[in-house]
């Protein structure tokens, strides 16, 4: 037992102490998406800034299918609006493209957009993505069959936003027919933002795409390397004493107990994903109230450990920091989530995107390239059969819905022809590997790299502990926005 414990803790020490010497590669760990949604909701109560009042409104008669003249069905799209700063004719409109995260918490989460609106006198719009949260085209039947879910796609969602912008300018807002529209989006929303700028450049004056992994699709290069991380963990979990030790000292809830070897992969996935999560959110206002770097905090328990028991418990402090960063939980519920939870439906919708067109082949190459369990090369067949079919076959999903090349064919990888589009990526963000990293000679099309930031750091609210680098990047973003608005005002004959 002691030998196996030593093998486990020694390898965990090596893994964690060297983790942030590498650029982590994203893994297929499903709970990260759910954790991010929950984190956004929790952040609402943490932001100590003046609160704007938001009005919930619904945009009627949105086509179920924008691209078929034979389908006349429509639905209502939800959005939030604030016009406190919108005081003069043809003032700008700041429009946030909804993503899988919901819009109620996005008004706080996208603090940069809200704060900047006061400087430009802009109206603020947060549009909800079809099939997420309250915008359910088929009501309670939305998720029940594939023939409904097929209308959940990137191109349909972007077309929704185009129609909503037109409605806002022509009918909803007063004296806004020539108002320049600046769009904002992060992560998946950043992808939508960039694609919308490519496909509908006449609709907007410019776009800020934060942490948008627009190149993270099927032909991303990967290398195969070996790893023994899972074997070491399984060795430890083979023993009853080890399982009891972990269940007790990791404060695992009754629903997330380690009872047998089948639970080994659960703990491996949680630990690995926790480290990825810490990397993605590695900036010094992680919880918008404290000045600490999650990646640095993750290492402290390992570097200070002196005994076998301390080494074995070191991963717990990292897991607890991410899952219990408010400090309110007495036990950790890490797997076996109930499928009736509120978040599940929206996670289910995201999984549909991941099994139709938003298929990102991210995987770990293993040592010496990274410290994670090797699962490269990405296997499309396994992914389709073991994840997509397992998740959606019961509602009529077939291989016809599986379109891994659609993004490449429809939008492409090359953004050299794009104008008035700014990409931002953070050095600690695993998704940055799929970001656009070229600066072109086209007007306003640039790329910036946050050398001390994580996922979507630039679009968060300003914070006293923000570094000079992030303050400079936000200043540059404002300069681009000002130039785009100026261009739009000069070119009054162009439809913006």
Coordinates of C-alpha atoms in Angstrom, one line a residue:
X1 CA 0.0 0.0 0.0
X2 CA 2.7 2.5 0.9
X3 CA 4.6 1.8 -2.3
X4 CA 1.5 2.4 -4.4
X5 CA 0.7 5.5 -2.4
X6 CA 4.3 6.7 -3.0
X7 CA 3.9 6.1 -6.8
X8 CA 0.7 8.1 -6.9
X9 CA 1.8 11.1 -4.9
X10 CA 5.2 11.2 -6.5
X11 CA 3.7 11.3 -10.0
X12 CA 1.0 13.8 -9.0
X13 CA 3.7 16.0 -7.6
X14 CA 5.6 15.9 -10.8
X15 CA 2.5 16.5 -12.8
X16 CA 1.3 19.5 -10.9
X17 CA 4.6 21.1 -10.2
X18 CA 5.4 21.0 -13.9
X19 CA 1.9 21.7 -15.2
X20 CA 2.3 25.4 -15.8
X21 CA 5.6 25.1 -17.6
X22 CA 3.5 23.9 -20.6
X23 CA 0.6 25.2 -22.6
X24 CA -2.3 22.9 -21.6
X25 CA -4.3 21.2 -24.3
X26 CA -8.0 21.0 -23.9
X27 CA -9.5 17.6 -23.0
X28 CA -12.9 16.1 -23.6
X29 CA -14.1 16.7 -20.0
X30 CA -17.7 17.6 -20.1
X31 CA -18.1 19.3 -16.7
X32 CA -16.0 22.3 -17.6
X33 CA -18.8 23.8 -19.6
X34 CA -21.2 23.3 -16.7
X35 CA -18.7 24.7 -14.2
X36 CA -18.3 27.9 -16.3
X37 CA -22.1 28.4 -16.4
X38 CA -22.3 28.0 -12.7
X39 CA -19.3 30.3 -12.1
X40 CA -20.9 33.1 -14.2
X41 CA -24.1 32.8 -12.1
X42 CA -22.1 33.0 -8.9
X43 CA -20.1 36.0 -10.1
X44 CA -23.2 38.1 -10.2
X45 CA -23.3 38.4 -6.4
X46 CA -19.5 39.2 -6.3
X47 CA -19.3 42.3 -8.4
X48 CA -19.3 45.5 -6.4
X49 CA -20.2 48.0 -9.1
X50 CA -23.2 50.2 -9.8
X51 CA -26.0 48.1 -11.2
X52 CA -27.8 49.0 -14.4
X53 CA -31.5 48.2 -14.7
X54 CA -32.2 45.8 -17.5
X55 CA -35.5 45.4 -19.3
X56 CA -36.4 41.9 -20.6
X57 CA -38.0 42.0 -24.0
X58 CA -39.0 39.4 -26.6
X59 CA -38.4 39.7 -30.4
X60 CA -41.4 38.1 -32.1
X61 CA -41.7 36.3 -35.4
X62 CA -38.1 34.9 -35.6
X63 CA -38.0 32.2 -38.3
X64 CA -37.3 28.7 -37.1
X65 CA -35.5 28.2 -40.3
X66 CA -34.0 31.3 -41.9
X67 CA -32.9 29.4 -45.0
X68 CA -36.1 27.7 -46.1
X69 CA -38.9 29.5 -47.9
X70 CA -41.2 26.6 -47.2
X71 CA -41.0 26.7 -43.4
X72 CA -43.2 29.5 -42.0
X73 CA -42.8 28.6 -38.3
X74 CA -41.6 31.3 -35.9
X75 CA -40.5 31.7 -32.3
X76 CA -39.8 34.5 -29.8
X77 CA -36.2 35.4 -29.0
X78 CA -35.4 36.9 -25.6
X79 CA -33.1 39.8 -25.0
X80 CA -32.1 42.3 -22.3
X81 CA -31.9 46.0 -23.1
X82 CA -30.6 49.1 -21.3
X83 CA -30.8 52.6 -22.8
X84 CA -29.5 54.7 -19.9
X85 CA -26.6 56.0 -22.0
X86 CA -28.4 56.2 -25.3
X87 CA -29.2 59.9 -25.4
X88 CA -28.6 61.3 -28.9
X89 CA -29.5 60.5 -32.5
X90 CA -27.6 57.7 -34.2
X91 CA -25.7 56.9 -31.0
X92 CA -23.9 53.5 -31.1
X93 CA -25.4 50.2 -30.1
X94 CA -23.3 47.7 -28.2
X95 CA -24.7 44.2 -29.0
X96 CA -23.5 41.0 -27.1
X97 CA -24.1 37.8 -29.1
X98 CA -25.5 35.3 -26.7
X99 CA -23.7 32.0 -26.2
X100 CA -24.3 28.8 -24.2
X101 CA -23.8 30.8 -20.9
X102 CA -27.1 32.6 -20.7
X103 CA -27.7 36.4 -20.7
X104 CA -29.0 37.1 -17.2
X105 CA -25.5 36.8 -15.8
X106 CA -23.8 38.1 -18.9
X107 CA -24.7 41.7 -18.1
X108 CA -22.2 41.5 -15.1
X109 CA -19.8 39.0 -16.7
X110 CA -19.3 41.3 -19.7
X111 CA -18.3 44.2 -17.6
X112 CA -15.9 45.7 -20.2
X113 CA -18.8 46.2 -22.7
X114 CA -21.1 47.7 -20.1
X115 CA -18.4 50.1 -18.7
X116 CA -17.4 51.1 -22.2
X117 CA -20.9 51.9 -23.2
X118 CA -21.0 54.8 -20.7
X119 CA -18.1 56.4 -22.5
X120 CA -19.6 56.1 -26.0
X121 CA -23.3 56.8 -25.0
X122 CA -24.3 53.4 -26.4
X123 CA -27.4 51.3 -26.0
X124 CA -26.8 47.9 -24.5
X125 CA -28.3 44.7 -25.9
X126 CA -27.7 41.1 -24.7
X127 CA -29.4 38.7 -27.0
X128 CA -30.1 35.1 -26.0
X129 CA -29.0 32.2 -28.1
X130 CA -31.8 30.1 -29.6
X131 CA -32.3 26.8 -27.6
X132 CA -30.7 28.1 -24.5
X133 CA -32.3 29.2 -21.2
X134 CA -35.7 30.9 -22.0
X135 CA -35.4 31.1 -25.7
X136 CA -36.9 27.7 -26.5
X137 CA -38.4 27.6 -30.1
X138 CA -40.5 24.5 -29.3
X139 CA -41.3 25.1 -25.7
X140 CA -41.2 22.0 -23.6
X141 CA -40.7 19.9 -26.7
X142 CA -37.5 21.7 -27.7
X143 CA -35.1 19.0 -26.6
X144 CA -37.3 15.9 -27.2
X145 CA -36.5 15.1 -30.8
X146 CA -33.8 15.6 -33.4
X147 CA -36.1 17.1 -35.9
X148 CA -36.5 20.0 -33.4
X149 CA -32.8 20.2 -32.4
X150 CA -31.6 20.4 -36.0
X151 CA -32.5 24.1 -35.9
X152 CA -29.9 24.7 -33.2
X153 CA -26.9 25.7 -35.2
X154 CA -24.4 28.6 -35.6
X155 CA -25.8 29.9 -38.9
X156 CA -29.3 30.0 -37.6
X157 CA -28.3 31.8 -34.4
X158 CA -26.3 34.4 -36.3
X159 CA -29.2 35.0 -38.6
X160 CA -31.4 35.6 -35.5
X161 CA -29.0 38.3 -34.3
X162 CA -29.0 40.0 -37.8
X163 CA -32.7 40.3 -37.7
X164 CA -32.8 41.5 -34.1
X165 CA -30.3 44.3 -35.0
X166 CA -32.4 45.4 -37.9
X167 CA -35.5 45.5 -35.7
X168 CA -33.7 47.4 -33.0
X169 CA -32.4 50.1 -35.4
X170 CA -35.6 50.5 -37.4
X171 CA -38.4 50.0 -34.8
X172 CA -37.3 49.5 -31.2
X173 CA -34.9 52.4 -30.6
X174 CA -35.7 56.0 -31.4
X175 CA -33.4 57.8 -34.0
X176 CA -31.2 54.7 -34.4
X177 CA -31.5 54.0 -38.2
X178 CA -27.8 55.0 -38.7
X179 CA -26.5 53.9 -35.3
X180 CA -23.2 52.0 -35.7
X181 CA -23.4 48.5 -34.1
X182 CA -20.4 47.1 -32.3
X183 CA -20.7 43.5 -31.4
X184 CA -19.1 41.6 -28.5
X185 CA -18.6 37.9 -27.9
X186 CA -16.4 35.6 -25.9
X187 CA -15.4 32.0 -26.3
X188 CA -18.1 30.3 -28.4
X189 CA -19.8 33.7 -28.6
X190 CA -16.5 35.1 -29.9
X191 CA -16.6 32.6 -32.7
X192 CA -20.2 33.7 -33.6
X193 CA -19.0 37.3 -33.5
X194 CA -16.1 36.7 -35.9
X195 CA -18.3 34.6 -38.3
X196 CA -21.0 37.2 -38.2
X197 CA -18.5 39.9 -39.2
X198 CA -17.3 37.7 -42.1
X199 CA -20.8 36.8 -43.4
X200 CA -22.7 40.1 -42.7
X201 CA -20.1 42.9 -42.7
X202 CA -22.9 45.4 -43.8
X203 CA -24.8 44.8 -40.5
X204 CA -22.1 45.9 -38.0
X205 CA -19.4 48.5 -37.8
X206 CA -16.9 46.3 -35.9
X207 CA -16.5 43.3 -33.6
X208 CA -14.6 42.3 -30.5
X209 CA -14.0 38.6 -30.3
X210 CA -12.5 37.5 -27.0
X211 CA -10.9 34.0 -26.6
X212 CA -12.6 32.8 -29.8
X213 CA -11.1 29.3 -30.8
X214 CA -12.1 29.8 -34.4
X215 CA -9.4 27.4 -35.6
X216 CA -10.1 24.6 -33.2
X217 CA -11.8 22.3 -35.6
X218 CA -11.3 18.9 -37.2
X219 CA -8.0 19.3 -39.0
X220 CA -6.1 20.8 -36.1
X221 CA -2.6 19.1 -35.9
X222 CA -2.0 16.7 -33.0
X223 CA 0.8 14.4 -32.0
X224 CA 0.6 11.0 -30.3
X225 CA 2.6 10.5 -27.1
X226 CA 2.3 8.1 -24.2
X227 CA 1.2 8.8 -20.6
X228 CA 0.8 6.7 -17.5
X229 CA -1.1 9.1 -15.3
X230 CA -4.3 7.1 -15.4
X231 CA -2.4 3.9 -14.5
X232 CA -0.8 5.4 -11.4
X233 CA -4.2 6.8 -10.2
X234 CA -5.9 3.4 -10.8
X235 CA -3.1 1.7 -8.9
X236 CA -3.8 3.8 -5.8
X237 CA -7.6 3.4 -6.2
X238 CA -7.3 -0.4 -6.3
X239 CA -6.9 -0.5 -2.6
X240 CA -9.8 -0.1 -0.2
X241 CA -7.7 1.9 2.2
X242 CA -6.9 4.3 -0.5
X243 CA -10.6 4.7 -1.5
X244 CA -11.6 5.3 2.1
X245 CA -8.8 7.8 2.5
X246 CA -9.8 9.8 -0.5
X247 CA -13.5 9.7 0.2
X248 CA -12.9 11.1 3.7
X249 CA -10.2 13.6 3.1
X250 CA -11.5 14.9 -0.2
X251 CA -14.9 15.5 1.5
X252 CA -16.7 13.7 -1.3
X253 CA -20.5 13.8 -1.2
X254 CA -22.5 10.6 -0.9
X255 CA -23.3 10.9 -4.7
X256 CA -19.6 11.1 -5.6
X257 CA -18.0 8.3 -3.6
X258 CA -15.1 6.3 -4.9
X259 CA -16.5 2.8 -4.5
X260 CA -14.7 0.7 -7.1
X261 CA -12.2 0.8 -10.0
X262 CA -14.8 2.1 -12.3
X263 CA -14.7 5.4 -10.4
X264 CA -11.0 5.8 -11.1
X265 CA -11.6 7.6 -14.4
X266 CA -14.1 9.9 -12.7
X267 CA -11.4 11.2 -10.3
X268 CA -8.8 11.4 -13.1
X269 CA -11.2 13.5 -15.2
X270 CA -12.1 15.7 -12.4
X271 CA -8.5 16.4 -11.4
X272 CA -7.3 16.9 -14.9
X273 CA -10.2 19.2 -15.8
X274 CA -9.7 21.1 -12.6
X275 CA -6.2 21.9 -13.7
X276 CA -7.4 23.0 -17.1
X277 CA -10.0 25.2 -15.5
X278 CA -7.4 26.8 -13.2
X279 CA -5.3 27.6 -16.3
X280 CA -8.2 29.1 -18.2
X281 CA -9.2 31.4 -15.4
X282 CA -5.6 32.2 -14.4
X283 CA -5.9 35.9 -13.8
X284 CA -5.8 37.8 -10.5
X285 CA -9.5 38.6 -10.2
X286 CA -10.6 35.0 -10.7
X287 CA -13.6 35.6 -8.3
X288 CA -13.7 39.4 -9.0
X289 CA -13.0 40.0 -5.3
X290 CA -9.5 38.6 -4.7
X291 CA -6.0 39.1 -6.0
X292 CA -4.6 35.6 -6.5
X293 CA -3.7 33.5 -9.5
X294 CA -5.5 30.0 -9.5
X295 CA -2.5 28.4 -11.2
X296 CA -0.1 29.7 -8.5
X297 CA -2.5 28.6 -5.7
X298 CA -2.8 25.2 -7.2
X299 CA 0.9 24.6 -6.9
X300 CA 1.3 25.7 -3.2
X301 CA 0.0 22.6 -1.6
X302 CA 2.4 20.5 -3.6
X303 CA 5.5 22.6 -3.1
X304 CA 4.8 22.8 0.7
X305 CA 4.0 19.1 1.2
X306 CA 6.4 17.2 3.4
X307 CA 4.7 13.8 4.1
X308 CA 3.0 11.1 2.1
X309 CA -0.4 12.2 3.4
X310 CA 0.2 15.8 2.5
X311 CA 1.2 14.9 -1.0
X312 CA -1.8 12.7 -1.4
X313 CA -4.1 15.5 -0.2
X314 CA -2.5 18.2 -2.3
X315 CA -4.8 17.7 -5.3
X316 CA -7.8 18.2 -3.0
X317 CA -6.9 21.9 -2.3
X318 CA -6.9 22.6 -6.1
X319 CA -10.2 20.8 -6.6
X320 CA -11.8 22.6 -3.6
X321 CA -10.6 26.0 -4.9
X322 CA -12.4 25.5 -8.2
X323 CA -15.5 23.6 -7.0
X324 CA -15.9 25.5 -3.7
X325 CA -14.4 28.9 -4.4
X326 CA -17.1 30.6 -2.4
X327 CA -16.2 28.4 0.6
X328 CA -19.8 27.5 1.3
X329 CA -19.8 23.7 0.6
X330 CA -19.1 21.1 3.2
X331 CA -18.9 18.2 0.7
X332 CA -17.9 18.1 -3.0
X333 CA -20.3 16.7 -5.5
X334 CA -17.9 15.9 -8.4
X335 CA -19.8 13.4 -10.6
X336 CA -23.2 11.6 -10.9
X337 CA -25.0 14.9 -11.5
X338 CA -28.8 14.6 -11.7
X339 CA -30.0 15.1 -15.2
X340 CA -33.0 17.1 -13.9
X341 CA -30.8 20.0 -12.8
X342 CA -31.5 23.3 -14.4
X343 CA -28.1 23.6 -15.9
X344 CA -28.4 20.2 -17.6
X345 CA -30.8 21.3 -20.3
X346 CA -28.5 24.0 -21.5
X347 CA -25.5 21.7 -21.3
X348 CA -27.6 19.2 -23.4
X349 CA -28.1 21.9 -26.0
X350 CA -24.3 22.6 -26.1
X351 CA -23.7 18.9 -26.5
X352 CA -25.9 18.9 -29.6
X353 CA -23.8 21.7 -31.1
X354 CA -20.7 19.5 -30.3
X355 CA -22.3 16.6 -32.1
X356 CA -23.4 18.5 -35.2
X357 CA -21.2 21.3 -36.4
X358 CA -19.2 22.6 -33.4
X359 CA -16.9 19.6 -33.3
X360 CA -13.5 20.6 -31.8
X361 CA -10.9 17.8 -31.9
X362 CA -9.0 18.9 -28.9
X363 CA -6.9 16.3 -27.1
X364 CA -3.8 15.8 -25.1
X365 CA -0.5 14.8 -26.7
X366 CA 1.0 13.6 -23.4
X367 CA 4.6 14.0 -22.2
X368 CA 6.9 15.7 -23.2
X369 CA 4.5 18.1 -24.8
X370 CA 2.0 18.3 -21.9
X371 CA 1.4 16.6 -18.6
X372 CA -2.0 15.1 -19.2
X373 CA -3.3 11.7 -20.1
X374 CA -2.6 11.2 -23.8
X375 CA -5.8 10.8 -25.9
X376 CA -4.5 12.0 -29.3
X377 CA -5.1 11.6 -32.1
X378 CA -8.7 12.6 -31.9
X379 CA -10.8 9.7 -33.2
X380 CA -14.0 10.9 -35.0
X381 CA -15.5 7.5 -35.1
X382 CA -15.2 6.9 -31.4
X383 CA -16.4 10.4 -30.6
X384 CA -19.5 9.9 -32.8
X385 CA -20.3 6.5 -31.4
X386 CA -19.4 6.8 -27.8
X387 CA -20.5 10.3 -27.1
X388 CA -22.9 11.6 -29.8
X389 CA -24.9 8.5 -30.4
X390 CA -24.9 7.5 -26.8
X391 CA -26.3 11.0 -25.9
X392 CA -28.7 11.6 -28.7
X393 CA -29.7 8.4 -30.4
X394 CA -32.8 8.2 -28.2
X395 CA -34.2 11.3 -29.8
X396 CA -33.6 10.3 -33.4
X397 CA -30.0 11.5 -33.9
X398 CA -28.2 9.8 -36.8
X399 CA -24.9 10.2 -38.6
X400 CA -26.6 12.5 -41.0
X401 CA -26.5 15.2 -38.3
X402 CA -22.7 14.7 -37.7
X403 CA -21.0 17.3 -39.8
X404 CA -17.3 17.7 -38.6
X405 CA -16.2 19.7 -41.7
X406 CA -19.1 22.1 -41.8
X407 CA -17.3 25.0 -40.0
X408 CA -14.3 24.7 -42.2
X409 CA -16.4 24.6 -45.4
X410 CA -18.8 27.3 -44.3
X411 CA -16.5 29.9 -42.6
X412 CA -13.0 28.8 -43.3
X413 CA -9.9 29.3 -41.3
X414 CA -8.4 32.3 -43.0
X415 CA -9.5 35.7 -41.6
X416 CA -7.0 37.8 -43.6
X417 CA -9.9 39.4 -45.5
X418 CA -11.8 40.4 -42.4
X419 CA -12.1 44.1 -41.5
X420 CA -12.9 45.8 -38.2
X421 CA -12.4 42.7 -36.2
X422 CA -10.2 42.3 -33.1
X423 CA -9.2 39.0 -31.7
X424 CA -7.9 38.7 -28.1
X425 CA -6.4 35.5 -26.5
X426 CA -4.8 34.9 -23.2
X427 CA -1.5 33.0 -22.8
X428 CA -3.0 30.8 -20.0
X429 CA -6.1 29.9 -21.9
X430 CA -5.9 26.4 -23.4
X431 CA -8.4 27.5 -26.1
X432 CA -5.8 30.1 -27.3
X433 CA -4.3 27.3 -29.4
X434 CA -7.2 27.6 -31.8
X435 CA -7.3 31.4 -31.9
X436 CA -6.5 33.6 -34.8
X437 CA -3.0 35.0 -34.3
X438 CA -2.2 37.0 -37.4
X439 CA -2.4 40.8 -37.9
X440 CA -3.4 41.8 -41.4
X441 CA -3.1 45.0 -43.3
X442 CA -6.9 45.4 -43.5
X443 CA -8.4 48.3 -41.6
X444 CA -9.0 47.5 -38.0
X445 CA -8.3 43.7 -38.2
X446 CA -5.8 42.9 -35.5
X447 CA -4.8 40.3 -33.0
X448 CA -3.7 40.9 -29.4
X449 CA -2.2 38.5 -26.9
X450 CA -2.6 38.8 -23.2
X451 CA 0.7 37.6 -21.7
X452 CA -0.7 37.4 -18.2
X453 CA -4.3 36.5 -18.8
X454 CA -6.7 33.6 -19.1
X455 CA -9.9 32.8 -20.8
X456 CA -12.0 35.9 -21.7
X457 CA -10.1 38.1 -19.2
X458 CA -10.4 41.2 -21.3
X459 CA -14.2 41.3 -21.4
X460 CA -14.5 41.1 -17.6
X461 CA -15.3 44.1 -15.5
X462 CA -12.3 46.3 -14.6
X463 CA -10.7 45.5 -11.2
X464 CA -8.2 47.4 -9.1
X465 CA -5.8 44.5 -9.4
X466 CA -5.8 44.4 -13.2
X467 CA -2.3 44.3 -14.6
X468 CA -0.9 47.0 -16.9
X469 CA -1.1 44.5 -19.8
X470 CA -4.8 44.0 -19.5
X471 CA -5.5 47.7 -19.0
X472 CA -3.5 48.5 -22.2
X473 CA -5.4 45.9 -24.2
X474 CA -8.7 47.3 -23.1
X475 CA -7.5 50.7 -24.0
X476 CA -6.6 49.5 -27.5
X477 CA -10.0 47.8 -27.8
X478 CA -11.6 51.2 -27.0
X479 CA -9.5 52.9 -29.6
X480 CA -10.6 50.5 -32.3
X481 CA -14.2 50.9 -31.3
X482 CA -13.9 54.7 -31.5
X483 CA -12.3 54.4 -35.0
X484 CA -15.1 52.0 -36.2
X485 CA -17.8 54.4 -35.0
X486 CA -16.0 57.3 -36.6
X487 CA -15.8 55.4 -39.9
X488 CA -19.5 54.6 -39.8
X489 CA -20.4 58.2 -39.2
X490 CA -18.4 59.3 -42.1
X491 CA -19.8 56.6 -44.4
X492 CA -23.5 57.5 -43.9
X493 CA -24.4 55.7 -47.2
X494 CA -23.3 52.3 -45.8
X495 CA -25.9 50.3 -43.8
X496 CA -24.5 49.9 -40.3

